[in-house]
Structures are given as C-alpha cells and as structure tokens.
C-alpha cells in the first residue's frame, strides 16, 4: 500500500504592526493579505503598546516605524527587544532616508530597513525574507552604513585629539557660551573679567580652526565636545 504524499503546510508568519499612520498600516495589511503565510496579529501606534505586545504575543516579525508618538520611539523599541532577548525579527519601514537613521537602526539590531515608498509586493517579499532569517538591506544602504561608521570613527578620533589640547576652563567657557550666555554673563558666572573670557575665546578659535564664535561652537558641537542650546547640560565645575 502506497503512503499518501503529505506536503507540510508553510508556517504562518505572525506580524505586529507598529505604525501610527492608518494609510501606511492599510498598505502593510494589503501586502500581507496577498501572501497566505503572512498574518497581521495586532496593530499599535506607539512604543509602549508595542513593547507590551512584543512580550505577550511574541510575534515573529515586527514592522516598525522609527517616528512614533510619545517618548518611546522606534529605535527605543528595537533596542529593548534586543536587550530583553525576545526572539523577534525587526523590519523597519520608515520615511527617514538619512544615513544616521539607517546606521542607528543597524546598531540597534534590526533585520531590514525599507522606505515607506516601497511597493506592496516589495514589502511582502521583505517580510518573508526577514522571517526566514535573511537581512534585508540594499547594497547602497550597506555602503551608507559603512560610510557613517567611518565618519563617526573619525569624529571620535578628532574629538579625542581636541580634548587633549583644550583646557578644562576652555571647555567650561565653550559650554557656557553654547548655552546662550554672553561674554559678560560668562565672566560673572566664573568670577572672571570679560577681557579674560575674551582671551580664552581667542585661544579657542585658534585651536578649533574657527574665525568667530559661531564657527567655534559649530565645530565643538560637531565633535561632541559640547551641546548647544538652552537644554544643554549644566557646565561642569572647573577643576582648581
């Protein structure tokens, strides 16, 4: 007697949508509806709800937007999923096309990165590939991520070298000026004369290769030496 030819049913991929725009959610649902193996098990619009459902439902794949309402953004969700060791694949579907967002997503451990302009068929294909354990990044995206990695490495190296030549007083003055204080206000805060502060600033310009205060602050901020604006952290005390 011949045995029946049994064909195993393909496994269904359970998908959680994390997206606050209803139109984008409908496009993703349409992509999943065209594939029998893709099943949207839940939809949420914010990071808090996404993390709760990741823990309770353990979907196979999370389709994740980077820009979400509330304090917990898409990258925060991705990092928490990885930090908690949840066995979930992550496909980013975003409107952000900058290299930094791509690089930070890769650092967070996502499995794929798609722009929201991708077609329905492309989204469905990407979901299937991610579920099978493939990484979905274009060659251009991988090159951009490597370029961003190189830029950050150079910035870190440059910042380290600059910190070695700046005194703690000069960094303190940079931080105060970067927080919006005038020379007179900086002098009053530090118990110095305005002329002394101006002398420190002149040395800073030379060391930073800047011709004025704006260029100096921009250079220092790009190196990560200071944060500019009213919400910058309080300057550190000057070492005696």
mmCIF file of C-alpha atoms in Angstrom:
data_model
loop_
_atom_site.group_PDB
_atom_site.id
_atom_site.type_symbol
_atom_site.label_atom_id
_atom_site.label_comp_id
_atom_site.label_asym_id
_atom_site.label_seq_id
_atom_site.Cartn_x
_atom_site.Cartn_y
_atom_site.Cartn_z
ATOM 1 C CA UNK A 1 0.000 0.000 0.000
ATOM 2 C CA UNK A 2 1.384 3.340 -1.039
ATOM 3 C CA UNK A 3 1.799 6.012 1.602
ATOM 4 C CA UNK A 4 -0.046 9.269 0.970
ATOM 5 C CA UNK A 5 2.142 12.103 -0.224
ATOM 6 C CA UNK A 6 1.916 14.536 2.671
ATOM 7 C CA UNK A 7 3.040 18.103 1.981
ATOM 8 C CA UNK A 8 3.733 20.224 5.025
ATOM 9 C CA UNK A 9 1.818 23.470 5.189
ATOM 10 C CA UNK A 10 4.094 26.512 5.137
ATOM 11 C CA UNK A 11 4.479 28.122 8.542
ATOM 12 C CA UNK A 12 2.438 31.259 9.107
ATOM 13 C CA UNK A 13 4.479 34.364 9.968
ATOM 14 C CA UNK A 14 2.807 36.334 12.755
ATOM 15 C CA UNK A 15 3.307 40.057 12.292
ATOM 16 C CA UNK A 16 2.910 43.020 14.646
ATOM 17 C CA UNK A 17 2.474 46.436 13.000
ATOM 18 C CA UNK A 18 3.880 49.418 14.886
ATOM 19 C CA UNK A 19 2.802 52.436 12.850
ATOM 20 C CA UNK A 20 0.701 55.494 13.735
ATOM 21 C CA UNK A 21 -0.408 56.348 10.183
ATOM 22 C CA UNK A 22 -3.592 54.465 9.188
ATOM 23 C CA UNK A 23 -2.828 54.645 5.457
ATOM 24 C CA UNK A 24 0.587 53.014 5.908
ATOM 25 C CA UNK A 25 -0.969 50.315 8.102
ATOM 26 C CA UNK A 26 -3.501 49.579 5.371
ATOM 27 C CA UNK A 27 -0.699 49.239 2.804
ATOM 28 C CA UNK A 28 1.144 46.767 5.034
ATOM 29 C CA UNK A 29 -2.056 44.783 5.636
ATOM 30 C CA UNK A 30 -2.634 44.675 1.887
ATOM 31 C CA UNK A 31 0.877 43.341 1.379
ATOM 32 C CA UNK A 32 0.270 40.626 3.981
ATOM 33 C CA UNK A 33 -3.157 39.720 2.586
ATOM 34 C CA UNK A 34 -1.532 38.839 -0.729
ATOM 35 C CA UNK A 35 0.585 36.164 0.946
ATOM 36 C CA UNK A 36 -1.058 33.214 2.715
ATOM 37 C CA UNK A 37 1.890 32.861 5.066
ATOM 38 C CA UNK A 38 1.759 36.449 6.411
ATOM 39 C CA UNK A 39 -0.724 37.133 9.208
ATOM 40 C CA UNK A 40 -1.108 40.505 10.963
ATOM 41 C CA UNK A 41 -1.924 39.562 14.552
ATOM 42 C CA UNK A 42 -2.027 43.082 16.035
ATOM 43 C CA UNK A 43 -1.552 46.776 15.256
ATOM 44 C CA UNK A 44 -0.372 49.508 17.620
ATOM 45 C CA UNK A 45 0.540 53.158 17.195
ATOM 46 C CA UNK A 46 3.059 53.824 19.980
ATOM 47 C CA UNK A 47 6.176 52.340 21.535
ATOM 48 C CA UNK A 48 4.692 51.471 24.934
ATOM 49 C CA UNK A 49 1.951 49.326 23.434
ATOM 50 C CA UNK A 50 4.432 47.788 21.006
ATOM 51 C CA UNK A 51 6.676 46.558 23.803
ATOM 52 C CA UNK A 52 3.743 45.151 25.779
ATOM 53 C CA UNK A 53 2.529 43.137 22.787
ATOM 54 C CA UNK A 54 6.027 42.003 21.886
ATOM 55 C CA UNK A 55 6.296 40.450 25.346
ATOM 56 C CA UNK A 56 2.794 38.950 25.438
ATOM 57 C CA UNK A 57 2.273 37.867 21.813
ATOM 58 C CA UNK A 58 5.877 37.156 20.771
ATOM 59 C CA UNK A 59 5.204 37.870 17.080
ATOM 60 C CA UNK A 60 7.619 36.502 14.514
ATOM 61 C CA UNK A 61 8.219 39.892 12.893
ATOM 62 C CA UNK A 62 7.648 43.474 13.998
ATOM 63 C CA UNK A 63 7.134 46.046 11.250
ATOM 64 C CA UNK A 64 8.444 49.166 12.939
ATOM 65 C CA UNK A 65 8.205 52.856 12.140
ATOM 66 C CA UNK A 66 11.015 54.962 13.612
ATOM 67 C CA UNK A 67 8.891 58.061 14.299
ATOM 68 C CA UNK A 68 6.210 57.218 16.863
ATOM 69 C CA UNK A 69 4.044 59.376 19.132
ATOM 70 C CA UNK A 70 5.111 59.504 22.777
ATOM 71 C CA UNK A 71 8.501 59.216 24.444
ATOM 72 C CA UNK A 72 9.404 55.705 23.237
ATOM 73 C CA UNK A 73 10.488 55.921 19.609
ATOM 74 C CA UNK A 74 11.051 53.144 17.098
ATOM 75 C CA UNK A 75 14.757 52.812 17.818
ATOM 76 C CA UNK A 76 13.956 52.524 21.542
ATOM 77 C CA UNK A 77 11.569 49.657 20.773
ATOM 78 C CA UNK A 78 14.205 47.882 18.676
ATOM 79 C CA UNK A 79 16.860 48.242 21.368
ATOM 80 C CA UNK A 80 14.528 46.970 24.105
ATOM 81 C CA UNK A 81 13.552 43.943 22.022
ATOM 82 C CA UNK A 82 17.216 43.062 21.621
ATOM 83 C CA UNK A 83 18.160 43.897 25.223
ATOM 84 C CA UNK A 84 15.384 41.652 26.532
ATOM 85 C CA UNK A 85 16.397 38.813 24.219
ATOM 86 C CA UNK A 86 12.960 38.488 22.598
ATOM 87 C CA UNK A 87 13.092 36.110 19.590
ATOM 88 C CA UNK A 88 11.548 38.644 17.212
ATOM 89 C CA UNK A 89 12.691 39.790 13.778
ATOM 90 C CA UNK A 90 12.508 43.545 13.152
ATOM 91 C CA UNK A 91 11.755 45.162 9.801
ATOM 92 C CA UNK A 92 11.962 48.960 9.843
ATOM 93 C CA UNK A 93 9.528 50.701 7.488
ATOM 94 C CA UNK A 94 10.203 54.414 7.657
ATOM 95 C CA UNK A 95 10.110 57.712 5.859
ATOM 96 C CA UNK A 96 13.608 58.568 7.035
ATOM 97 C CA UNK A 97 16.245 58.320 4.352
ATOM 98 C CA UNK A 98 19.243 59.826 6.186
ATOM 99 C CA UNK A 99 22.354 57.751 6.784
ATOM 100 C CA UNK A 100 22.299 58.340 10.544
ATOM 101 C CA UNK A 101 18.835 56.767 10.990
ATOM 102 C CA UNK A 102 19.907 53.785 8.893
ATOM 103 C CA UNK A 103 23.147 53.381 10.837
ATOM 104 C CA UNK A 104 21.450 53.663 14.235
ATOM 105 C CA UNK A 105 18.852 51.092 13.143
ATOM 106 C CA UNK A 106 21.590 48.641 12.183
ATOM 107 C CA UNK A 107 23.334 49.300 15.502
ATOM 108 C CA UNK A 108 20.044 48.585 17.278
ATOM 109 C CA UNK A 109 19.972 45.141 15.644
ATOM 110 C CA UNK A 110 17.160 45.407 13.108
ATOM 111 C CA UNK A 111 16.934 42.783 10.369
ATOM 112 C CA UNK A 112 15.826 45.005 7.496
ATOM 113 C CA UNK A 113 15.281 48.628 6.506
ATOM 114 C CA UNK A 114 12.680 49.750 3.966
ATOM 115 C CA UNK A 115 11.456 53.163 2.936
ATOM 116 C CA UNK A 116 7.708 53.786 3.027
ATOM 117 C CA UNK A 117 7.742 54.360 -0.718
ATOM 118 C CA UNK A 118 8.412 50.633 -1.250
ATOM 119 C CA UNK A 119 5.651 48.861 -3.174
ATOM 120 C CA UNK A 120 3.227 46.310 -1.739
ATOM 121 C CA UNK A 121 4.986 43.368 -3.411
ATOM 122 C CA UNK A 122 8.376 44.524 -2.157
ATOM 123 C CA UNK A 123 7.089 44.824 1.428
ATOM 124 C CA UNK A 124 5.614 41.322 1.302
ATOM 125 C CA UNK A 125 8.854 39.904 -0.084
ATOM 126 C CA UNK A 126 10.902 41.672 2.590
ATOM 127 C CA UNK A 127 8.674 40.319 5.369
ATOM 128 C CA UNK A 128 9.087 36.775 4.098
ATOM 129 C CA UNK A 129 12.857 37.116 3.803
ATOM 130 C CA UNK A 130 13.233 38.628 7.277
ATOM 131 C CA UNK A 131 11.080 35.852 8.748
ATOM 132 C CA UNK A 132 13.411 33.278 7.143
ATOM 133 C CA UNK A 133 16.399 34.865 8.844
ATOM 134 C CA UNK A 134 17.702 36.954 5.958
ATOM 135 C CA UNK A 135 18.913 40.533 6.342
ATOM 136 C CA UNK A 136 17.113 42.953 4.047
ATOM 137 C CA UNK A 137 19.419 45.855 3.209
ATOM 138 C CA UNK A 138 20.310 47.136 -0.231
ATOM 139 C CA UNK A 139 23.931 47.413 -1.301
ATOM 140 C CA UNK A 140 23.570 51.190 -1.211
ATOM 141 C CA UNK A 141 22.296 51.055 2.372
ATOM 142 C CA UNK A 142 25.210 48.864 3.460
ATOM 143 C CA UNK A 143 27.680 51.263 1.832
ATOM 144 C CA UNK A 144 25.976 54.220 3.524
ATOM 145 C CA UNK A 145 26.161 52.462 6.904
ATOM 146 C CA UNK A 146 29.873 51.796 6.438
ATOM 147 C CA UNK A 147 30.429 55.429 5.459
ATOM 148 C CA UNK A 148 28.584 56.600 8.571
ATOM 149 C CA UNK A 149 30.660 54.241 10.704
ATOM 150 C CA UNK A 150 33.811 55.738 9.231
ATOM 151 C CA UNK A 151 32.563 59.268 9.831
ATOM 152 C CA UNK A 152 31.795 58.513 13.482
ATOM 153 C CA UNK A 153 35.201 56.895 13.955
ATOM 154 C CA UNK A 154 36.909 59.973 12.512
ATOM 155 C CA UNK A 155 34.769 62.255 14.674
ATOM 156 C CA UNK A 156 35.665 60.281 17.794
ATOM 157 C CA UNK A 157 39.344 60.400 16.908
ATOM 158 C CA UNK A 158 39.197 64.145 16.197
ATOM 159 C CA UNK A 159 37.267 64.823 19.421
ATOM 160 C CA UNK A 160 39.785 62.839 21.441
ATOM 161 C CA UNK A 161 42.640 64.817 19.932
ATOM 162 C CA UNK A 162 40.868 68.128 20.532
ATOM 163 C CA UNK A 163 40.093 67.290 24.168
ATOM 164 C CA UNK A 164 43.806 66.734 24.669
ATOM 165 C CA UNK A 165 44.632 70.310 23.631
ATOM 166 C CA UNK A 166 41.718 72.138 25.291
ATOM 167 C CA UNK A 167 41.939 73.071 28.955
ATOM 168 C CA UNK A 168 39.078 72.347 31.350
ATOM 169 C CA UNK A 169 38.493 76.114 31.646
ATOM 170 C CA UNK A 170 38.208 76.471 27.866
ATOM 171 C CA UNK A 171 35.680 73.634 27.657
ATOM 172 C CA UNK A 172 33.738 75.199 30.532
ATOM 173 C CA UNK A 173 33.608 78.535 28.691
ATOM 174 C CA UNK A 174 32.535 76.770 25.498
ATOM 175 C CA UNK A 175 29.699 75.068 27.366
ATOM 176 C CA UNK A 176 28.508 78.348 28.884
ATOM 177 C CA UNK A 177 28.661 80.219 25.591
ATOM 178 C CA UNK A 178 26.917 77.276 23.912
ATOM 179 C CA UNK A 179 24.086 77.501 26.451
ATOM 180 C CA UNK A 180 23.402 81.054 25.260
ATOM 181 C CA UNK A 181 25.288 83.210 27.764
ATOM 182 C CA UNK A 182 27.031 86.411 26.699
ATOM 183 C CA UNK A 183 30.697 87.108 27.456
ATOM 184 C CA UNK A 184 29.685 89.340 30.381
ATOM 185 C CA UNK A 185 27.373 86.648 31.761
ATOM 186 C CA UNK A 186 30.091 84.005 31.431
ATOM 187 C CA UNK A 187 32.549 86.294 33.200
ATOM 188 C CA UNK A 188 30.077 86.911 36.028
ATOM 189 C CA UNK A 189 29.316 83.192 36.354
ATOM 190 C CA UNK A 190 33.001 82.263 36.581
ATOM 191 C CA UNK A 191 34.229 85.243 38.566
ATOM 192 C CA UNK A 192 36.458 86.383 35.712
ATOM 193 C CA UNK A 193 36.794 89.649 33.836
ATOM 194 C CA UNK A 194 35.178 89.924 30.401
ATOM 195 C CA UNK A 195 38.649 90.543 28.956
ATOM 196 C CA UNK A 196 39.881 87.228 30.384
ATOM 197 C CA UNK A 197 36.911 85.394 28.874
ATOM 198 C CA UNK A 198 37.590 87.054 25.513
ATOM 199 C CA UNK A 199 41.232 85.908 25.753
ATOM 200 C CA UNK A 200 40.098 82.320 26.389
ATOM 201 C CA UNK A 201 37.745 82.544 23.424
ATOM 202 C CA UNK A 202 40.534 83.813 21.173
ATOM 203 C CA UNK A 203 42.647 80.768 22.113
ATOM 204 C CA UNK A 204 39.657 78.514 21.485
ATOM 205 C CA UNK A 205 39.178 79.965 17.999
ATOM 206 C CA UNK A 206 42.793 79.175 17.106
ATOM 207 C CA UNK A 207 42.636 75.636 18.488
ATOM 208 C CA UNK A 208 39.333 74.870 16.777
ATOM 209 C CA UNK A 209 40.341 76.491 13.492
ATOM 210 C CA UNK A 210 37.430 78.945 13.752
ATOM 211 C CA UNK A 211 37.223 82.628 12.895
ATOM 212 C CA UNK A 212 34.300 83.539 15.146
ATOM 213 C CA UNK A 213 32.125 82.290 17.973
ATOM 214 C CA UNK A 214 29.523 80.655 15.713
ATOM 215 C CA UNK A 215 32.151 78.628 13.874
ATOM 216 C CA UNK A 216 33.817 77.632 17.148
ATOM 217 C CA UNK A 217 30.542 76.430 18.663
ATOM 218 C CA UNK A 218 29.603 74.576 15.490
ATOM 219 C CA UNK A 219 32.980 72.843 15.379
ATOM 220 C CA UNK A 220 32.856 71.924 19.083
ATOM 221 C CA UNK A 221 29.300 70.584 18.765
ATOM 222 C CA UNK A 222 30.148 68.512 15.676
ATOM 223 C CA UNK A 223 32.987 66.897 17.631
ATOM 224 C CA UNK A 224 30.669 66.127 20.528
ATOM 225 C CA UNK A 225 32.605 68.389 22.895
ATOM 226 C CA UNK A 226 29.515 70.389 23.887
ATOM 227 C CA UNK A 227 25.769 70.565 23.360
ATOM 228 C CA UNK A 228 24.352 73.837 22.098
ATOM 229 C CA UNK A 229 21.134 75.471 23.271
ATOM 230 C CA UNK A 230 19.075 76.180 26.388
ATOM 231 C CA UNK A 231 18.575 72.459 27.083
ATOM 232 C CA UNK A 232 22.288 71.662 27.130
ATOM 233 C CA UNK A 233 23.523 70.073 30.383
ATOM 234 C CA UNK A 234 24.918 72.370 33.060
ATOM 235 C CA UNK A 235 28.641 73.111 32.574
ATOM 236 C CA UNK A 236 30.956 71.015 34.684
ATOM 237 C CA UNK A 237 32.782 72.694 37.595
ATOM 238 C CA UNK A 238 36.237 73.982 36.759
ATOM 239 C CA UNK A 239 38.999 71.913 38.309
ATOM 240 C CA UNK A 240 41.086 74.095 40.648
#
